[in-house]
CSV table of C-alpha atoms in Angstrom, one decimal:
chain,number,residue,atom,x,y,z
A,1,UNK,CA,-183.7,222.6,104.4
A,2,UNK,CA,-183.9,219.3,102.4
A,3,UNK,CA,-187.1,217.6,101.3
A,4,UNK,CA,-187.6,214.0,100.3
A,5,UNK,CA,-187.5,213.5,96.6
A,6,UNK,CA,-189.5,210.3,96.3
A,7,UNK,CA,-193.3,210.3,95.6
A,8,UNK,CA,-195.6,209.7,98.5
A,9,UNK,CA,-199.3,209.8,99.3
A,10,UNK,CA,-198.5,212.5,101.9
A,11,UNK,CA,-196.8,215.9,101.2
A,12,UNK,CA,-193.1,215.7,101.8
A,13,UNK,CA,-192.0,217.0,105.2
A,14,UNK,CA,-188.9,219.2,105.5
A,15,UNK,CA,-185.8,217.6,106.9
A,16,UNK,CA,-183.7,220.2,108.7
A,17,UNK,CA,-179.9,220.2,108.6
A,18,UNK,CA,-177.9,220.1,111.8
A,19,UNK,CA,-177.1,223.8,111.7
A,20,UNK,CA,-180.8,224.7,111.7
A,21,UNK,CA,-181.8,226.8,114.6
A,22,UNK,CA,-185.1,225.9,116.4
A,23,UNK,CA,-186.8,228.7,118.2
A,24,UNK,CA,-189.7,228.2,120.6
A,25,UNK,CA,-191.4,231.6,121.0
A,26,UNK,CA,-193.2,231.4,124.4
A,27,UNK,CA,-195.5,234.2,125.6
A,28,UNK,CA,-195.9,234.6,129.4
A,29,UNK,CA,-198.9,233.2,131.3
A,30,UNK,CA,-202.1,234.9,132.5
A,31,UNK,CA,-201.4,238.3,134.1
A,32,UNK,CA,-202.4,239.1,137.7
A,33,UNK,CA,-203.4,242.7,136.7
A,34,UNK,CA,-205.8,241.3,134.1
A,35,UNK,CA,-207.3,238.9,136.7
A,36,UNK,CA,-208.2,241.7,139.2
A,37,UNK,CA,-208.7,244.5,136.6
A,38,UNK,CA,-206.5,247.3,135.4
A,39,UNK,CA,-207.9,250.0,137.7
A,40,UNK,CA,-207.6,247.8,140.8
A,41,UNK,CA,-204.0,246.9,139.9
A,42,UNK,CA,-203.0,250.6,139.4
A,43,UNK,CA,-204.6,251.6,142.6
A,44,UNK,CA,-202.8,248.8,144.5
A,45,UNK,CA,-199.5,250.0,143.0
A,46,UNK,CA,-200.1,253.5,144.1
A,47,UNK,CA,-200.2,252.4,147.7
A,48,UNK,CA,-197.1,250.2,147.5
A,49,UNK,CA,-193.4,251.0,147.4
A,50,UNK,CA,-192.5,247.7,145.8
A,51,UNK,CA,-195.0,247.4,142.9
A,52,UNK,CA,-194.6,248.8,139.4
A,53,UNK,CA,-197.8,248.9,137.2
A,54,UNK,CA,-196.1,247.7,134.1
A,55,UNK,CA,-194.4,244.8,135.8
A,56,UNK,CA,-197.3,242.7,137.2
A,57,UNK,CA,-196.8,239.1,138.3
A,58,UNK,CA,-198.7,236.1,137.0
A,59,UNK,CA,-202.1,235.2,138.3
A,60,UNK,CA,-202.7,231.9,140.1
A,61,UNK,CA,-203.9,230.5,136.8
A,62,UNK,CA,-200.8,232.0,135.0
A,63,UNK,CA,-198.5,230.0,137.4
A,64,UNK,CA,-200.4,226.9,136.6
A,65,UNK,CA,-200.0,227.6,132.9
A,66,UNK,CA,-196.3,228.1,133.4
A,67,UNK,CA,-195.9,224.7,135.0
A,68,UNK,CA,-197.9,223.0,132.3
A,69,UNK,CA,-196.1,224.6,129.4
A,70,UNK,CA,-192.8,223.7,131.1
A,71,UNK,CA,-193.8,220.1,131.1
A,72,UNK,CA,-194.9,220.3,127.5
A,73,UNK,CA,-191.6,221.8,126.3
A,74,UNK,CA,-189.5,219.5,128.4
A,75,UNK,CA,-191.2,216.6,126.7
A,76,UNK,CA,-190.6,217.7,123.1
A,77,UNK,CA,-186.8,217.1,123.0
A,78,UNK,CA,-183.5,218.9,123.7
A,79,UNK,CA,-183.5,222.5,124.7
A,80,UNK,CA,-180.1,224.3,124.8
A,81,UNK,CA,-180.9,227.7,126.1
A,82,UNK,CA,-183.7,229.8,127.7
A,83,UNK,CA,-183.7,233.5,126.9
A,84,UNK,CA,-186.1,235.5,129.0
A,85,UNK,CA,-187.4,239.1,129.2
A,86,UNK,CA,-186.5,240.9,132.4
A,87,UNK,CA,-190.2,241.4,133.4
A,88,UNK,CA,-191.6,239.6,136.4
A,89,UNK,CA,-194.3,237.8,134.5
A,90,UNK,CA,-191.8,236.3,132.0
A,91,UNK,CA,-189.4,235.3,134.7
A,92,UNK,CA,-192.2,233.5,136.6
A,93,UNK,CA,-193.2,231.8,133.3
A,94,UNK,CA,-189.7,230.7,132.6
A,95,UNK,CA,-188.8,229.4,136.1
A,96,UNK,CA,-190.6,226.1,135.9
A,97,UNK,CA,-189.0,225.4,132.6
A,98,UNK,CA,-185.6,226.1,134.2
A,99,UNK,CA,-186.5,223.5,136.9
A,100,UNK,CA,-187.7,221.0,134.3
A,101,UNK,CA,-184.6,221.3,132.1
A,102,UNK,CA,-181.8,222.2,134.6
A,103,UNK,CA,-181.0,225.2,132.4
A,104,UNK,CA,-180.3,228.7,133.6
A,105,UNK,CA,-182.3,231.8,132.7
A,106,UNK,CA,-180.5,234.2,130.4
A,107,UNK,CA,-182.2,237.6,130.9
A,108,UNK,CA,-182.1,239.8,127.9
A,109,UNK,CA,-183.7,243.2,127.0
A,110,UNK,CA,-183.7,242.0,123.3
A,111,UNK,CA,-186.8,240.0,124.1
A,112,UNK,CA,-188.5,242.5,126.5
A,113,UNK,CA,-191.9,244.1,126.3
A,114,UNK,CA,-192.8,246.7,123.7
A,115,UNK,CA,-193.3,250.4,124.4
A,116,UNK,CA,-191.7,249.9,127.8
A,117,UNK,CA,-190.1,252.2,130.4
A,118,UNK,CA,-186.9,250.3,131.3
A,119,UNK,CA,-186.1,252.6,134.2
A,120,UNK,CA,-189.3,251.3,135.9
A,121,UNK,CA,-187.7,247.8,136.2
A,122,UNK,CA,-185.6,246.9,139.3
A,123,UNK,CA,-181.9,246.1,139.1
A,124,UNK,CA,-181.4,242.5,138.0
A,125,UNK,CA,-179.7,241.5,141.2
A,126,UNK,CA,-182.9,242.2,143.2
A,127,UNK,CA,-184.5,239.4,141.2
A,128,UNK,CA,-181.9,236.8,142.3
A,129,UNK,CA,-183.4,235.9,145.7
A,130,UNK,CA,-186.6,234.9,143.9
A,131,UNK,CA,-185.0,233.6,140.7
A,132,UNK,CA,-181.6,232.1,141.6
A,133,UNK,CA,-181.8,230.3,138.2
A,134,UNK,CA,-180.7,233.6,136.5
A,135,UNK,CA,-177.3,233.3,134.9
A,136,UNK,CA,-175.4,236.4,136.0
A,137,UNK,CA,-172.5,235.5,133.7
A,138,UNK,CA,-174.6,235.8,130.6
A,139,UNK,CA,-173.8,238.7,128.3
A,140,UNK,CA,-177.1,239.9,126.9
A,141,UNK,CA,-177.7,240.8,123.3
A,142,UNK,CA,-179.1,244.0,124.6
A,143,UNK,CA,-178.6,245.4,128.1
A,144,UNK,CA,-181.4,247.9,127.7
A,145,UNK,CA,-183.5,249.5,124.9
A,146,UNK,CA,-183.5,252.8,123.1
A,147,UNK,CA,-185.9,255.3,124.7
A,148,UNK,CA,-187.2,258.7,123.8
A,149,UNK,CA,-187.1,261.9,125.9
A,150,UNK,CA,-189.8,260.6,128.2
A,151,UNK,CA,-187.9,257.4,129.0
A,152,UNK,CA,-190.2,255.2,126.9
A,153,UNK,CA,-189.1,252.9,124.0
A,154,UNK,CA,-190.8,254.2,120.8
A,155,UNK,CA,-192.8,251.4,119.0
A,156,UNK,CA,-190.6,251.7,115.9
A,157,UNK,CA,-187.5,251.0,118.1
A,158,UNK,CA,-189.2,247.9,119.5
A,159,UNK,CA,-189.7,246.7,115.9
A,160,UNK,CA,-186.1,247.4,115.0
A,161,UNK,CA,-185.1,245.5,118.1
A,162,UNK,CA,-186.9,242.4,116.9
A,163,UNK,CA,-185.2,242.8,113.5
A,164,UNK,CA,-181.9,242.7,115.3
A,165,UNK,CA,-183.0,239.7,117.3
A,166,UNK,CA,-184.0,237.8,114.2
A,167,UNK,CA,-180.5,238.2,112.9
A,168,UNK,CA,-178.7,237.5,116.2
A,169,UNK,CA,-180.6,234.2,116.6
A,170,UNK,CA,-179.1,233.0,113.4
A,171,UNK,CA,-175.5,233.5,114.6
A,172,UNK,CA,-173.4,231.8,117.2
A,173,UNK,CA,-174.0,230.9,120.0
A,174,UNK,CA,-177.6,230.3,118.9
A,175,UNK,CA,-177.0,228.9,115.4
A,176,UNK,CA,-177.7,225.2,115.3
A,177,UNK,CA,-179.3,225.2,118.8
A,178,UNK,CA,-182.8,224.9,120.3
A,179,UNK,CA,-183.7,228.1,122.0
A,180,UNK,CA,-186.7,229.0,124.1
A,181,UNK,CA,-187.5,232.7,124.0
A,182,UNK,CA,-189.8,233.7,126.9
A,183,UNK,CA,-191.3,237.0,126.0
A,184,UNK,CA,-194.5,239.1,125.4
A,185,UNK,CA,-197.3,239.2,122.9
A,186,UNK,CA,-195.9,241.9,120.7
A,187,UNK,CA,-192.8,239.8,120.1
A,188,UNK,CA,-194.9,237.9,117.6
A,189,UNK,CA,-193.2,240.5,115.3
A,190,UNK,CA,-190.2,238.2,115.5
A,191,UNK,CA,-192.1,235.8,113.3
A,192,UNK,CA,-192.6,238.5,110.7
A,193,UNK,CA,-188.9,239.4,110.9
A,194,UNK,CA,-187.8,235.8,110.4
A,195,UNK,CA,-190.3,235.1,107.6
A,196,UNK,CA,-190.1,238.5,105.8
A,197,UNK,CA,-193.9,239.0,106.2
A,198,UNK,CA,-196.1,241.8,107.4
A,199,UNK,CA,-197.3,242.0,111.0
A,200,UNK,CA,-200.7,240.6,110.3
A,201,UNK,CA,-199.2,237.5,108.8
A,202,UNK,CA,-197.2,236.9,112.0
A,203,UNK,CA,-200.5,235.7,113.7
A,204,UNK,CA,-201.1,235.7,117.4
A,205,UNK,CA,-199.7,234.4,120.7
A,206,UNK,CA,-201.9,233.1,123.4
A,207,UNK,CA,-201.1,233.1,127.1
A,208,UNK,CA,-198.3,230.5,127.4
A,209,UNK,CA,-198.8,229.9,123.7
A,210,UNK,CA,-195.7,228.5,121.9
A,211,UNK,CA,-194.8,229.1,118.3
A,212,UNK,CA,-192.1,226.8,117.0
A,213,UNK,CA,-189.9,228.1,114.2
A,214,UNK,CA,-187.0,226.4,112.4
A,215,UNK,CA,-184.5,228.6,110.7
A,216,UNK,CA,-182.5,226.8,108.0
A,217,UNK,CA,-179.6,227.7,105.8
A,218,UNK,CA,-181.9,229.8,103.6
A,219,UNK,CA,-182.1,232.3,106.5
A,220,UNK,CA,-185.9,232.4,106.8
A,221,UNK,CA,-188.1,230.5,109.2
A,222,UNK,CA,-190.6,227.8,108.7
A,223,UNK,CA,-193.4,228.1,111.2
A,224,UNK,CA,-193.8,224.5,112.4
A,225,UNK,CA,-196.4,225.2,115.1
A,226,UNK,CA,-198.4,228.3,115.7
A,227,UNK,CA,-198.8,229.9,119.1
A,228,UNK,CA,-202.3,231.2,119.0
A,229,UNK,CA,-203.9,228.2,120.8
A,230,UNK,CA,-202.4,226.5,123.8
A,231,UNK,CA,-205.4,224.3,124.7
A,232,UNK,CA,-203.6,221.0,123.7
A,233,UNK,CA,-201.2,221.2,126.6
A,234,UNK,CA,-202.9,223.7,129.1
A,235,UNK,CA,-205.6,221.9,131.0
A,236,UNK,CA,-206.8,224.7,133.2
A,237,UNK,CA,-209.0,227.8,132.5
A,238,UNK,CA,-207.7,230.1,129.8
A,239,UNK,CA,-207.7,233.2,132.1
A,240,UNK,CA,-208.3,236.7,130.9
A,241,UNK,CA,-205.0,237.1,129.0
A,242,UNK,CA,-206.3,236.4,125.5
A,243,UNK,CA,-204.5,235.6,122.3
A,244,UNK,CA,-202.9,238.7,120.8
A,245,UNK,CA,-201.6,239.8,117.5
A,246,UNK,CA,-201.1,243.2,115.9
A,247,UNK,CA,-204.7,243.2,114.6
A,248,UNK,CA,-205.8,243.3,118.2
A,249,UNK,CA,-203.8,246.3,119.2
A,250,UNK,CA,-205.4,249.6,120.3
A,251,UNK,CA,-203.1,251.1,117.6
A,252,UNK,CA,-204.7,250.7,114.2
A,253,UNK,CA,-203.2,247.9,112.2
A,254,UNK,CA,-202.4,250.2,109.2
A,255,UNK,CA,-200.3,252.3,111.6
A,256,UNK,CA,-198.4,249.3,112.9
A,257,UNK,CA,-197.7,248.1,109.4
A,258,UNK,CA,-196.5,251.5,108.4
A,259,UNK,CA,-194.1,251.5,111.4
A,260,UNK,CA,-193.0,248.0,110.4
A,261,UNK,CA,-192.1,249.1,106.9
A,262,UNK,CA,-190.2,252.1,108.3
A,263,UNK,CA,-188.3,249.9,110.7
A,264,UNK,CA,-187.3,247.6,107.9
A,265,UNK,CA,-186.1,250.7,105.9
A,266,UNK,CA,-184.1,251.9,108.9
A,267,UNK,CA,-182.7,248.5,109.6
A,268,UNK,CA,-182.1,246.5,112.9
A,269,UNK,CA,-181.4,248.2,116.2
A,270,UNK,CA,-177.7,248.8,117.1
A,271,UNK,CA,-177.1,247.4,120.7
A,272,UNK,CA,-173.9,249.4,120.9
A,273,UNK,CA,-175.9,252.6,120.7
A,274,UNK,CA,-178.1,251.7,123.7
A,275,UNK,CA,-176.8,252.6,127.2
A,276,UNK,CA,-177.0,249.9,129.9
A,277,UNK,CA,-180.1,249.5,131.9
A,278,UNK,CA,-180.1,252.1,134.7
A,279,UNK,CA,-183.1,251.9,137.1
A,280,UNK,CA,-184.4,255.3,138.1
A,281,UNK,CA,-183.9,256.3,141.8
A,282,UNK,CA,-187.7,255.7,142.1
A,283,UNK,CA,-188.0,252.8,139.8
A,284,UNK,CA,-191.1,251.6,141.7
A,285,UNK,CA,-194.6,253.1,141.3
A,286,UNK,CA,-193.4,256.7,141.7
A,287,UNK,CA,-191.3,256.5,138.5
A,288,UNK,CA,-194.1,257.8,136.4
A,289,UNK,CA,-194.9,254.3,135.3
A,290,UNK,CA,-198.4,254.4,136.7
A,291,UNK,CA,-199.4,257.3,134.5
A,292,UNK,CA,-198.1,255.6,131.3
A,293,UNK,CA,-199.6,252.2,132.0
A,294,UNK,CA,-200.9,250.8,128.7
A,295,UNK,CA,-200.5,247.0,128.4
A,296,UNK,CA,-199.6,246.2,124.8
A,297,UNK,CA,-201.7,243.1,124.8
A,298,UNK,CA,-204.9,244.9,125.7
A,299,UNK,CA,-207.4,244.1,123.0
A,300,UNK,CA,-208.8,247.4,121.5
A,301,UNK,CA,-212.4,246.2,121.6
A,302,UNK,CA,-212.0,245.6,125.3
A,303,UNK,CA,-210.7,249.0,126.2
């Protein structure tokens, strides 16, 4: 990063070199399960062979937010790549941006939900009739995530995954590009990984909130725009998916910070040690997903 050397009445603004990487960290829009209530959603999933509790779609308001944030991002300048979590709500959030930019959707478990059960998700090719924008030739950074004996990703492995992602985004083919990462609230930890901060300092992500980060040659990110308030480009109601940061988690902040320090000690996740995504035979609601349903972005005070 270079800064202007001459004196000015205004603070000097950073000038980024051509090999700087710009990352737009975009959280999904308002969730359908939040709009109808957690219990009603779980009950509906139990009577359906095609719904998984942890993989809800967007609400009607969430779809509107996705269209508005797509128009906002398409207007800010060049975008080179869209990386998206394999969850339905993130794919639905990313689809209008793919339409607005003409870019494909690169599905990657590296940016997926935290504390997830990957076997509850359907095979990627079952998404194609609804999301033909998916690039099936894309080689993901992570084809799945590390899980424990119950098939769930431990929270510390989610944090190690984001440490890996923070390094991967600084290497080819991402280095020097503008990348939109369509993800989930707990991926705000990517900001902490890129800046070398604690989780509290990473802030929050609102529904369809966009945090803009620029990673220069120094290897750490400047937060150019925060993602905790999307009201400047979202005209409709905010919905029930509130802004979320680790201070809002049902897990005590001190526990999250302790896990973050341990993740940093252990180092980034190793994608080579993670088997490919293999959906369970009953990857739908009978996979055990309904029992484990605990949305990461539930605010503790609202439980």
